[in-house]
Tab-separated table of C-alpha atoms and ligand atoms in Angstrom:
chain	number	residue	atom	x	y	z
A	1	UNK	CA	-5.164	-71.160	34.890
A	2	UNK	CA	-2.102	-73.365	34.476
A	3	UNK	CA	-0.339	-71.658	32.617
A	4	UNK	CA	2.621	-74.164	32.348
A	5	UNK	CA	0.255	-75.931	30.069
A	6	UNK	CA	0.777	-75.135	26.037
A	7	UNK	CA	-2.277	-73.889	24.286
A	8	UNK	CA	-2.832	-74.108	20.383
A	9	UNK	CA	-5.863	-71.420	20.524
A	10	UNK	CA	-7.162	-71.853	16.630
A	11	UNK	CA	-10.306	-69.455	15.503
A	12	UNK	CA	-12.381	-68.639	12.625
A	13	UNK	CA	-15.180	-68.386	10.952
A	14	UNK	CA	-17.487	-71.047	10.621
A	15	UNK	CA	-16.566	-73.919	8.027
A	16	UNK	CA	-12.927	-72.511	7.913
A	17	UNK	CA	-11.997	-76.075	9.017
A	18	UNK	CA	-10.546	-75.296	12.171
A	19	UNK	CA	-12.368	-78.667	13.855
A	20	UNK	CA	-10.409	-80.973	10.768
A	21	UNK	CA	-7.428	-79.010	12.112
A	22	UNK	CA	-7.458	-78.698	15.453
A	23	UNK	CA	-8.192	-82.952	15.731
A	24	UNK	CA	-4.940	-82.798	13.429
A	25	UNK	CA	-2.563	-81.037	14.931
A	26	UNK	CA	-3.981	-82.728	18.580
A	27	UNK	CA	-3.277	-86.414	17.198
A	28	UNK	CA	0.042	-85.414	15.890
A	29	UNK	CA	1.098	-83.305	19.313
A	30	UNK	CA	-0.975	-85.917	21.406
A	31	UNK	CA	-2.410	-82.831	23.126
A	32	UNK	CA	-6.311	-82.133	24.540
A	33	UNK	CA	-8.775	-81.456	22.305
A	34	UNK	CA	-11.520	-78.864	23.436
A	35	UNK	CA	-14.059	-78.144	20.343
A	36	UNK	CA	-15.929	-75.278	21.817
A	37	UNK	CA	-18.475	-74.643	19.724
A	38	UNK	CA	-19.736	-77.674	20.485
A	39	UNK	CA	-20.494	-76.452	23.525
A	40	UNK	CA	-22.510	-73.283	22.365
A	41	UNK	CA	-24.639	-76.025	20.342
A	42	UNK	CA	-24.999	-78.491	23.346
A	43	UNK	CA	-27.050	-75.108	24.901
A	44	UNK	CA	-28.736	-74.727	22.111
A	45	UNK	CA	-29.635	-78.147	21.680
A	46	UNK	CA	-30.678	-78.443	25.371
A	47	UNK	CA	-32.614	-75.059	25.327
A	48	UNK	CA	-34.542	-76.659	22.520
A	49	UNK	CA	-35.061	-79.567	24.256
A	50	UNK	CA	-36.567	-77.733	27.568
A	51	UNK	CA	-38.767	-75.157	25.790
A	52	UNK	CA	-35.718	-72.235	27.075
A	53	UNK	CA	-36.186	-69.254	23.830
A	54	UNK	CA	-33.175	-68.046	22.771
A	55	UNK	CA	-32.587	-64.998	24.118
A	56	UNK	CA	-34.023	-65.986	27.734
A	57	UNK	CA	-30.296	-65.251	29.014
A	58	UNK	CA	-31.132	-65.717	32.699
A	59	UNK	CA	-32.627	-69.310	32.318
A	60	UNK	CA	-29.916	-70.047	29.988
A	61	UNK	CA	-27.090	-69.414	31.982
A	62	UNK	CA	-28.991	-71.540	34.698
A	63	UNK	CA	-28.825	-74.287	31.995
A	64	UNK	CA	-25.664	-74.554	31.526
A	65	UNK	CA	-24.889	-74.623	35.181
A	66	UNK	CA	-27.008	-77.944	35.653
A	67	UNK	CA	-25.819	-79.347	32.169
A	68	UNK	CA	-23.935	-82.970	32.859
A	69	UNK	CA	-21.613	-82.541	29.748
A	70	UNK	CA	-19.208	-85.303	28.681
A	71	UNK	CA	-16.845	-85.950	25.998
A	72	UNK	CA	-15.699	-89.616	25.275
A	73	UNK	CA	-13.077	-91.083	23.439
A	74	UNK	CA	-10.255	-89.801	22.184
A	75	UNK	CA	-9.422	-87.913	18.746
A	76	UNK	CA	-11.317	-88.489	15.866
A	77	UNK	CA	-13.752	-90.894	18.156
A	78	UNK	CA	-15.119	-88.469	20.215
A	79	UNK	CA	-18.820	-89.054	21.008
A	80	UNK	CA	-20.552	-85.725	22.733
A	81	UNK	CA	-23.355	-86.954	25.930
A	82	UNK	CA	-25.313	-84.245	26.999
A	83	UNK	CA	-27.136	-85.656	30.922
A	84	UNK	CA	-26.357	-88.916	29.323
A	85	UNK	CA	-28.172	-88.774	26.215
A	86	UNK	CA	-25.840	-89.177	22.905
A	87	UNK	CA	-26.212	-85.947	20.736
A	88	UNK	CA	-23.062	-86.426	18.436
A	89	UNK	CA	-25.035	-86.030	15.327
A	90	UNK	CA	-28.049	-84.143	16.774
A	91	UNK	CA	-25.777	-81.415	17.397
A	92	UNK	CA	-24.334	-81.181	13.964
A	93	UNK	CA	-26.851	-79.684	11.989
A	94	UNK	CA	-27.192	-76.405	10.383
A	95	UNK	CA	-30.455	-74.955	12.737
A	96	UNK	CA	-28.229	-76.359	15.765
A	97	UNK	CA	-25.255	-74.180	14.432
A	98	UNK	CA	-27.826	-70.725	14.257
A	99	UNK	CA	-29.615	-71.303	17.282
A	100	UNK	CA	-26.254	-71.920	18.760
A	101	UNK	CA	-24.673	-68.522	17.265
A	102	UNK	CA	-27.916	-66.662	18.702
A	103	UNK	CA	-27.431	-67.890	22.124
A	104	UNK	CA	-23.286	-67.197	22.299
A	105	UNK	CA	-23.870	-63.469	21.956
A	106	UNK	CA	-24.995	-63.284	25.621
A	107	UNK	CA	-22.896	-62.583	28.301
A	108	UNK	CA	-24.309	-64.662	31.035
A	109	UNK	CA	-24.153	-67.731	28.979
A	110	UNK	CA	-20.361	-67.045	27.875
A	111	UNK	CA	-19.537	-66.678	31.005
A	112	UNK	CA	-21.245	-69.750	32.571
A	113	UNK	CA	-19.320	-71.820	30.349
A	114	UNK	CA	-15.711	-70.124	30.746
A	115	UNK	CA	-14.326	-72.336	33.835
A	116	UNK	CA	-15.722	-75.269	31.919
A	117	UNK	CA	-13.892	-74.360	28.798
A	118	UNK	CA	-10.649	-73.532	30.769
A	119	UNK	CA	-10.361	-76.841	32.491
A	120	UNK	CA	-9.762	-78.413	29.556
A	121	UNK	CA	-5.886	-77.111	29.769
A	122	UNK	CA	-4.069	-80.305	31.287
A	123	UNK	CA	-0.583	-81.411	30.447
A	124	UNK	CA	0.510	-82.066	27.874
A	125	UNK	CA	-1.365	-79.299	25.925
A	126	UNK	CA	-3.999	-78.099	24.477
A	127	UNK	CA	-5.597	-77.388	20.942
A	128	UNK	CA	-8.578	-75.400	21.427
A	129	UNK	CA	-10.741	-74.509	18.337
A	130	UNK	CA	-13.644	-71.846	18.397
A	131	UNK	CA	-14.408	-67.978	17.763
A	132	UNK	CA	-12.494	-66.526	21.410
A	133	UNK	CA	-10.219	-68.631	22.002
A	134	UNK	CA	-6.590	-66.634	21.800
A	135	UNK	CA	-9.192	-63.114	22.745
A	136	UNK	CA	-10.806	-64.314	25.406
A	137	UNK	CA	-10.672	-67.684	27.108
A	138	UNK	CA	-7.040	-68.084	26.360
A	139	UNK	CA	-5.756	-64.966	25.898
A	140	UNK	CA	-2.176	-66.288	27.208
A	141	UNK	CA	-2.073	-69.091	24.107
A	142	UNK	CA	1.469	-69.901	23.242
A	143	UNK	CA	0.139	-69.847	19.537
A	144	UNK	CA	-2.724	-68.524	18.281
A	145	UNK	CA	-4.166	-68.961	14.942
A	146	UNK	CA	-6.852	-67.652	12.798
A	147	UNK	CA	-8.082	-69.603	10.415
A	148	UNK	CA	-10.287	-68.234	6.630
A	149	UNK	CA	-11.449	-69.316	3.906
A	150	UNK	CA	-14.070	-67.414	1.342
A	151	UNK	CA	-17.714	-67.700	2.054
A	152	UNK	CA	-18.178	-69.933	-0.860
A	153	UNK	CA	-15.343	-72.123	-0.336
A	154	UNK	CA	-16.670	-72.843	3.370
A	155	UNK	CA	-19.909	-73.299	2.303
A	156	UNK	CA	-18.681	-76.289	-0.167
A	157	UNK	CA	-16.754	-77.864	2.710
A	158	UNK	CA	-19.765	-78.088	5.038
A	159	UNK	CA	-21.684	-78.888	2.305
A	160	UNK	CA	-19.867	-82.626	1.845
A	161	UNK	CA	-18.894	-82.390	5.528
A	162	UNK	CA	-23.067	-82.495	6.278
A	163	UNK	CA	-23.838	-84.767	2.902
A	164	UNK	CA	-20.749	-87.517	4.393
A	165	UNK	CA	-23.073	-87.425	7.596
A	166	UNK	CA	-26.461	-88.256	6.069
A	167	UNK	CA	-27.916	-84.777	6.140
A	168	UNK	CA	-29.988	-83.548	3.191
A	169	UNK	CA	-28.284	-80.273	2.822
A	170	UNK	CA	-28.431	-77.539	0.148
A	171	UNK	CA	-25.747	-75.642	-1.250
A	172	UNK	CA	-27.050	-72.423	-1.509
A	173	UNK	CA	-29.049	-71.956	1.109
A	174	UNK	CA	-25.652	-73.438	3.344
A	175	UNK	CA	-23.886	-70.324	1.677
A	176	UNK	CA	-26.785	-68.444	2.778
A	177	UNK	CA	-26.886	-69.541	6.304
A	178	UNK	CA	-22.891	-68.929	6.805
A	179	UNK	CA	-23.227	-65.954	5.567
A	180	UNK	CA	-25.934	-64.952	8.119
A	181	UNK	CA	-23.613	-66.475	10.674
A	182	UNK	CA	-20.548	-64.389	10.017
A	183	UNK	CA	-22.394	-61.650	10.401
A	184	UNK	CA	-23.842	-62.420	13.742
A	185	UNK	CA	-20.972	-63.752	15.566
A	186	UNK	CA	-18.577	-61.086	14.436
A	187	UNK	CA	-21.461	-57.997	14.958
A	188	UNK	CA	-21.933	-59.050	18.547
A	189	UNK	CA	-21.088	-56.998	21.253
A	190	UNK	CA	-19.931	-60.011	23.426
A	191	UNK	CA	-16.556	-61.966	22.132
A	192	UNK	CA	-17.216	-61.023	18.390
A	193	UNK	CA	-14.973	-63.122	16.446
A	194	UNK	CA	-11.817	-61.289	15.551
A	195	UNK	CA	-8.553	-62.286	15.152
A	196	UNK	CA	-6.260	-61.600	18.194
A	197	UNK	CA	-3.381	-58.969	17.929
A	198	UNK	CA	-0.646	-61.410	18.050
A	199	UNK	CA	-3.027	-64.301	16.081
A	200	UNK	CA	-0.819	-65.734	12.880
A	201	UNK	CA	-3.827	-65.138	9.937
A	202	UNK	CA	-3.897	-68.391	7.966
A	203	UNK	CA	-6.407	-68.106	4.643
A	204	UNK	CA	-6.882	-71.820	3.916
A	205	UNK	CA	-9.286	-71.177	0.429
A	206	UNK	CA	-6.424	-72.302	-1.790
A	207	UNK	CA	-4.799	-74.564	0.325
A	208	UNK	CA	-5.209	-78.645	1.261
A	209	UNK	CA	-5.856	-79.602	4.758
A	210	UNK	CA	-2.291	-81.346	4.740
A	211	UNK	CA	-0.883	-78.031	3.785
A	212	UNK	CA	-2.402	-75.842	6.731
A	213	UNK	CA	-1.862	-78.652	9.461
A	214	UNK	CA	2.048	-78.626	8.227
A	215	UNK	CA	2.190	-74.721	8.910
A	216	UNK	CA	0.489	-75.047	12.522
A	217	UNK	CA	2.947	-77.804	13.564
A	218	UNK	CA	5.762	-75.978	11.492
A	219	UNK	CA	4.473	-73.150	13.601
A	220	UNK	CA	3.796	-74.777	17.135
A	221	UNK	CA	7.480	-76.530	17.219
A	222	UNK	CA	8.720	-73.264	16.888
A	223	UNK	CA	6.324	-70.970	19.405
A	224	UNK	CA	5.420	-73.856	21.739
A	225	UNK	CA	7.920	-76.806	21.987
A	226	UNK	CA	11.404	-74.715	21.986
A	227	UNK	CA	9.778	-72.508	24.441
A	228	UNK	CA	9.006	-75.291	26.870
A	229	UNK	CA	12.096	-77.311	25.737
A	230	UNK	CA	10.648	-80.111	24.453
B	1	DC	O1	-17.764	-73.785	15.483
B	1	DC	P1	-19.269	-74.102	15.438
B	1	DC	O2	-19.874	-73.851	14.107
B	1	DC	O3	-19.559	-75.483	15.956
B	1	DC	O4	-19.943	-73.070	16.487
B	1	DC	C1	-21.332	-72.881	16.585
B	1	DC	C2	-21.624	-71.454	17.054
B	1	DC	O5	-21.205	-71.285	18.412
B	1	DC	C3	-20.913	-70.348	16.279
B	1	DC	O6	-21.655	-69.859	15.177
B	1	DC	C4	-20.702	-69.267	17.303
B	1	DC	C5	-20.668	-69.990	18.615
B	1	DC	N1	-19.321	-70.087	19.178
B	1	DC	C6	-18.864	-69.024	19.915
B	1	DC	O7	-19.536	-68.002	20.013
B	1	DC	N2	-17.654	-69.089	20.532
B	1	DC	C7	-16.884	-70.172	20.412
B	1	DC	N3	-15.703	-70.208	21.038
B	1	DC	C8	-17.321	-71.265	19.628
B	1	DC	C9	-18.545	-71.192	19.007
């Protein structure tokens, strides 16, 4: 690891808007991005593709390994290629999202993807948004955030996050379905989503995206940038 690098490790549940804030606080620092979830849904999306079932943890961990992943462009451009193919949008939606959360609770396929995840650390920093990043894949984060919101309140913001895309989407059955996915990727026995020890807990229900990206710079000048003299 180079751990001369500064890491912005920002987790939560999903629709907490840690992606809005982590592409943020990366444009204003001019740091890395790594969204890793995205990641968990390229597998999913892939094991869908090749016939793989869910919980086939051997032949998903092989996946990964011969998965030609790219990200292109920079901040809010980013397109996602997965062995060429775009799957930007294809990856987005709300089955993607499940079958992803089924497939990160094994340990094979967490693992396969850790080096991957940790090369994204190059100078100047990194923001890093997922469910493990300041427990497990960063665990040496300059900063570490965890990001909430109420279930209902999340469910409204991927609600017109999904409707802004084109997706025909439904409110309650989105409330539903995050519901069902807080439970699973906080029950599992592998990297359960939990806020570190030394995470700062930020509960963004009541507060504007403006507001919470001010308190993670306010936050990161004074953890990150007077520690590395900047
Ligand atoms: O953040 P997201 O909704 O795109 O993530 C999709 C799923 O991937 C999420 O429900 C759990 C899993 N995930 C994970 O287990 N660990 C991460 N660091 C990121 C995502």
């Amino acid at each position: 690891m180079n751990a001369a690098v500064p890491v912005i490790a920002i987790d939560g549940p999903s629709g907490s808007g840690k992606g809005t804030i982590a592409l943020g606080v990366a444009s204003r620092l001019q740091f890395h991005l790594l969204d890793s979830g995205a990641l968990y849904r390229l597998v999913a999306h892939a094991a869908r593709r090749d016939g793989i079932a869910e919980d086939d943890e051997t032949a998903l961990a092989a996946l990964v390994r011969r998965l030609a992943i790219e990200f292109r462009g920079r901040a809010d451009a980013v397109s996602v290629h997965l062995d060429g193919a775009d799957v930007t949008l294809a990856i987005r939606d709300e089955a993607c999202g499940m079958a992803a959360s089924k497939i990160a609770g094994l340990a094979a396929v967490r693992s396969a993807l850790l080096a991957f995840q940790r090369g994204f650390r190059r100078a100047p920093g990194l923001v890093a948004d997922g469910r493990d990043m300041g427990t497990v894949v960063f665990p040496d984060a300059g900063l570490k955030i965890f990001l909430t919101a109420s279930a209902e309140e999340r469910a409204q913001r991927r609600y017109k996050q999904l409707k802004d895309k084109g997706f025909d989407v439904n409110l309650r059955a989105l409330l539903r379905e995050i519901e069902a996915r807080d439970l699973q990727d906080t029950q599992r026995p592998v990297a359960p989503l939990v806020a570190a020890a030394d995470a700062v807990v930020l509960d963004s229900t009541a507060l504007t995206i403006d507001q919470v990206q001010d308190r993670v710079l306010e936050l990161a000048a004074q953890r990150l940038i007077s520690a590395s003299g900047r």
